[in-house]
Amino acid sequence: MGSHLVTLFVILPLAAAFLNLLIGRKMKGAPDILANLATLALLIASVFSVFAVAKNGIFVYKVGSWVPPIGIAMVLDGLAAFMLVTVNLVAFLCTVYSVNYMEKFTSKWSFYTLFLLMLAGMNGVIISGDMFNLFVFLEIASVASYALVAFGTEHEELEATFKYMVMGTVGSLFILLGIALMYSYTSTLNMADISLTLAQKGLGNITLFVSILFIAGFGLKAALVPFHAWLPDAHPSAPAPISAMLSGVLIKSLGIYTIVRVLYNVIGVTKEFTNILLVLGVLSMIVGALLAMGQWDLKRLLAYSSISQVGYIILGIGIGTPLAIMGALFHLFNHSVFKSLLFLNSGAIEYASGTRDMRLMGGLREKLPITGWTSLIASMSIAGVPPFNGFFSKLIIIFAAVQAGYIGYGFWAALVSVLTLAYFISVQKNVFFGAPSKAMLSGRDVAKWDDIKEPPLFMRLSMIALAIICIFGGLLLIPAVSGNFLNAATEALTAGRDYANTIFGSLGL
Amino acid sequence: MYLYFLCLILFIVGIYCILRKRNLIKIIIGIIIAEYAVNLFFALAGYRIDGRAPIYSQDQAIANMVDPLPQALVLTAIVIGLAVTAMMVAIAIRIYEKYGTFDITKIRKLHG
Amino acid sequence: MSGSKRQEKGMTLIVKTITRLTVGLILLYGIYILLHGHVSPGGGFAGGVIIALSFIHIMLAYGKETAFSKLSKAKASLLESLGAILFIAIGILGFTGGYFFFNFFTDKGEAFRLFSAGIIPLCNIAISMKVGAGLFTIFVILVLLKFKTGGKDPRQGS
């Protein structure tokens, strides 16, 4: 049974998506139940997979019983299990949130169908052990996310979607071109087999070119700084649970995970690549934070801050020591949690007050206590204030940077952390503290002050759950609590090109 | 060898079209051109001199086939391209419905 | 356009007559391509596209009412979902042989025969349902989009 678990992550969301399309139109309420059950099952399965990996090591699944270099392989190792937990945790809480939030849209079943298709794509990217299969799943997730960003079909949504689509498609083209070149050089598509062939044939100039194409293509998906232009438009335009999914996990599973997997486990990381990653990471960090400071639109500010935080992760990956990689992966998990919480909060604020402009808000703490508290926890967490999880991951990254001799990069990381604190304090001050704004008291452009009330039950539940994870997330660093959760993921990356031997070893070849 | 360079030129034409044109439909056409250049390149990667189509047939000796795998992959890529193109055209039509124009310089509700 | 006087009812008599003669053949050809996908070039996607084209052909020549009487939008959407679920179901049935998408037929037939290759023809049928219905729906949605507010009809010059 153990190894069949791997296929569940693709089968279940796909089956649920199309069942939803089939029955959702007729039965009201069925889409909610079906989607929530599916994501809950996926969350349980992904947590279970962490324990299964800790016990048995790597799982390699032969689709259709074709042996991997020829057939398609699905691989579940420490890193994949870690990413699956991250993705499915956020996905489950977002579907819970959507039960109430998506009431205002007419076709809820099509929302859930697209949501589950996007989830299937992300899970597929994570467990795929085959380059082209990875590309196909990446495109499934991308196309579903294009549709979801445009879900509101208003002026802004459509414009943002078009921008996102053009840039996303160009990114996909770079990736496809890279895969084509890689195939013509190594005559294989299996990632482990590519790695072995490259070890025999030597890297050569073509691999360098392919790596650049991959960094550009996956970097576009991850919104690293020279390629970030689509993100601040696309993420705020989507409905709140989708913004949470896009900023929380989509850019990570489609962008960062793929970069890391390809560079570390397939091509093999060298000094040139890590230098590129370091520069891209620091650039994203600084530019994202500076641009976030000038924003008045709450969701747009959060989107810019995503760029900045993704910079931290890439910086950690670029430093490349085991400690730095662990810090980067931990920050990836933490960022998924607190950024999705912040986006869900912004959705709750918009749900209650009808606006995203921070100049029109103020004093909302009185009316929205749960949103206010959870938002405060998430803001402090993202800014790196001690008891919360964001502090530990940033500390590890900065510490690892200093330890590896990149003192300058460590300094920038610390400085950006202070900037992050600055703009999140300004968010808290403008939105939740202080006196209610004139616009709110008079009810012009926004909901009237007396009409503002806490969002419904399911929205509150998912925000509280995420806030609890923010508070206790730091405990994951203690091995007794997290088991092998972080360490197994770090080991999978630091093993580098030993990945291929592990895979073929587990197949008995 | 020159075939690969022709592919590259086609790709550059597509990218130029995406970057320089102001009409939404022309941008979509640019994406299609770039996509087909990549597909063409992929199919060429599996070509061998005087190769035959990789179809297994009943009473012919199989010799000198081109590599069938890139062709299968390109077919998949074309299908994905179809989905993306359909989606893009649908969005472009909706944008026209809202803004009354295809000119991207006039479609500017988003700031920053 | 010469058919502008009776726009709802489709194109001219010539087009309609030729459509009546050819559309069945197009559909038949699509089914042929679909069913022989595992022994000759073709398969689910190509077959599905041609099947969808036959319906689109009817729609272009006779107008949307006639086309919807053959295949309504709700029915196309249903077929599309059914195709996807059928495809996943075939994959899941592979677990009876121990693996996802395992070719579980013990008797895979003889090469170059219509009834051979195990699950591949079944997969082709599922794919063609998905692709055919999906393409038809895409075409319908793009062509019949109603312009509600703002903007002008793009067909009246630009």
mmCIF file of C-alpha atoms in Angstrom, chain A residues 132 135-136 139 143 146-147 150 153-156 158-162 165-166 169-170 173-174 176-177 179-181 183-184 189 233 237 295 297 300 304, chain B residues 11 15 18 24 27-28 31 34-35 38-39 41-42 45 67 69-70 73 76-77 80 83-84 87-88 91-92 94-95 98-99 107-112:
data_model
loop_
_atom_site.group_PDB
_atom_site.id
_atom_site.type_symbol
_atom_site.label_atom_id
_atom_site.label_comp_id
_atom_site.label_asym_id
_atom_site.label_seq_id
_atom_site.Cartn_x
_atom_site.Cartn_y
_atom_site.Cartn_z
ATOM 1 C CA PHE A 132 8.404 16.398 -19.274
ATOM 2 C CA PHE A 135 6.290 20.429 -17.430
ATOM 3 C CA VAL A 136 2.805 19.037 -18.091
ATOM 4 C CA GLU A 139 1.141 23.841 -17.202
ATOM 5 C CA VAL A 143 -3.585 27.346 -16.790
ATOM 6 C CA TYR A 146 -4.794 31.960 -15.055
ATOM 7 C CA ALA A 147 -8.472 31.120 -15.002
ATOM 8 C CA ALA A 150 -9.704 36.099 -13.910
ATOM 9 C CA THR A 153 -14.106 39.008 -14.728
ATOM 10 C CA GLU A 154 -13.878 42.698 -13.911
ATOM 11 C CA HIS A 155 -11.559 45.246 -15.535
ATOM 12 C CA GLU A 156 -8.608 44.777 -13.207
ATOM 13 C CA LEU A 158 -8.855 40.611 -16.835
ATOM 14 C CA GLU A 159 -5.959 42.989 -17.360
ATOM 15 C CA ALA A 160 -3.889 41.305 -14.644
ATOM 16 C CA THR A 161 -4.695 37.876 -16.049
ATOM 17 C CA PHE A 162 -3.560 38.830 -19.502
ATOM 18 C CA MET A 165 -0.684 34.746 -18.931
ATOM 19 C CA VAL A 166 1.749 36.336 -21.356
ATOM 20 C CA THR A 169 3.534 31.374 -21.135
ATOM 21 C CA VAL A 170 6.913 32.866 -22.035
ATOM 22 C CA LEU A 173 8.385 28.309 -23.368
ATOM 23 C CA PHE A 174 11.821 28.771 -21.827
ATOM 24 C CA LEU A 176 10.131 23.647 -22.743
ATOM 25 C CA LEU A 177 13.112 24.856 -24.765
ATOM 26 C CA ILE A 179 13.806 20.386 -21.780
ATOM 27 C CA ALA A 180 14.200 20.015 -25.557
ATOM 28 C CA LEU A 181 17.899 20.938 -25.385
ATOM 29 C CA TYR A 183 16.747 15.800 -24.247
ATOM 30 C CA SER A 184 18.870 16.347 -27.333
ATOM 31 C CA LEU A 189 13.806 12.645 -19.750
ATOM 32 C CA ASP A 233 -1.011 42.629 -10.565
ATOM 33 C CA SER A 237 -6.750 40.589 -8.432
ATOM 34 C CA GLN A 295 1.653 50.821 -1.472
ATOM 35 C CA ASP A 297 -3.622 48.830 -1.594
ATOM 36 C CA ARG A 300 -0.795 44.796 -3.489
ATOM 37 C CA TYR A 304 5.237 42.893 -3.123
ATOM 38 C CA PHE B 11 11.554 32.087 -31.854
ATOM 39 C CA ILE B 15 9.461 37.101 -28.773
ATOM 40 C CA ILE B 18 5.284 39.755 -27.841
ATOM 41 C CA LEU B 24 -3.597 42.041 -27.732
ATOM 42 C CA ILE B 27 0.688 39.516 -28.779
ATOM 43 C CA ILE B 28 -1.245 36.256 -28.808
ATOM 44 C CA ILE B 31 3.136 33.711 -28.380
ATOM 45 C CA ALA B 34 7.310 31.405 -30.335
ATOM 46 C CA GLU B 35 5.556 28.278 -29.131
ATOM 47 C CA VAL B 38 10.039 25.634 -29.713
ATOM 48 C CA ASN B 39 7.857 22.734 -30.844
ATOM 49 C CA PHE B 41 12.970 22.679 -32.462
ATOM 50 C CA PHE B 42 11.916 19.782 -30.272
ATOM 51 C CA ALA B 45 15.962 17.316 -32.061
ATOM 52 C CA ASP B 67 13.100 9.380 -32.716
ATOM 53 C CA LEU B 69 9.576 10.380 -28.352
ATOM 54 C CA PRO B 70 9.970 14.104 -29.217
ATOM 55 C CA LEU B 73 6.038 15.189 -26.481
ATOM 56 C CA THR B 76 1.381 17.077 -25.828
ATOM 57 C CA ALA B 77 2.947 20.532 -25.957
ATOM 58 C CA ILE B 80 -1.239 22.487 -23.901
ATOM 59 C CA ALA B 83 -5.567 25.285 -24.074
ATOM 60 C CA VAL B 84 -3.462 28.357 -23.314
ATOM 61 C CA MET B 87 -7.841 30.845 -22.674
ATOM 62 C CA MET B 88 -5.956 33.889 -23.947
ATOM 63 C CA ILE B 91 -9.601 36.783 -21.971
ATOM 64 C CA ALA B 92 -8.826 39.121 -24.889
ATOM 65 C CA ARG B 94 -13.548 39.831 -22.376
ATOM 66 C CA ILE B 95 -11.049 42.698 -22.212
ATOM 67 C CA LYS B 98 -14.868 45.842 -20.881
ATOM 68 C CA TYR B 99 -12.485 48.381 -22.377
ATOM 69 C CA ILE B 107 -5.816 49.259 -21.048
ATOM 70 C CA ARG B 108 -4.426 50.703 -17.842
ATOM 71 C CA LYS B 109 -6.581 50.361 -14.809
ATOM 72 C CA LEU B 110 -3.785 48.858 -12.741
ATOM 73 C CA HIS B 111 -1.148 51.140 -11.338
ATOM 74 C CA GLY B 112 2.388 50.692 -10.058
#
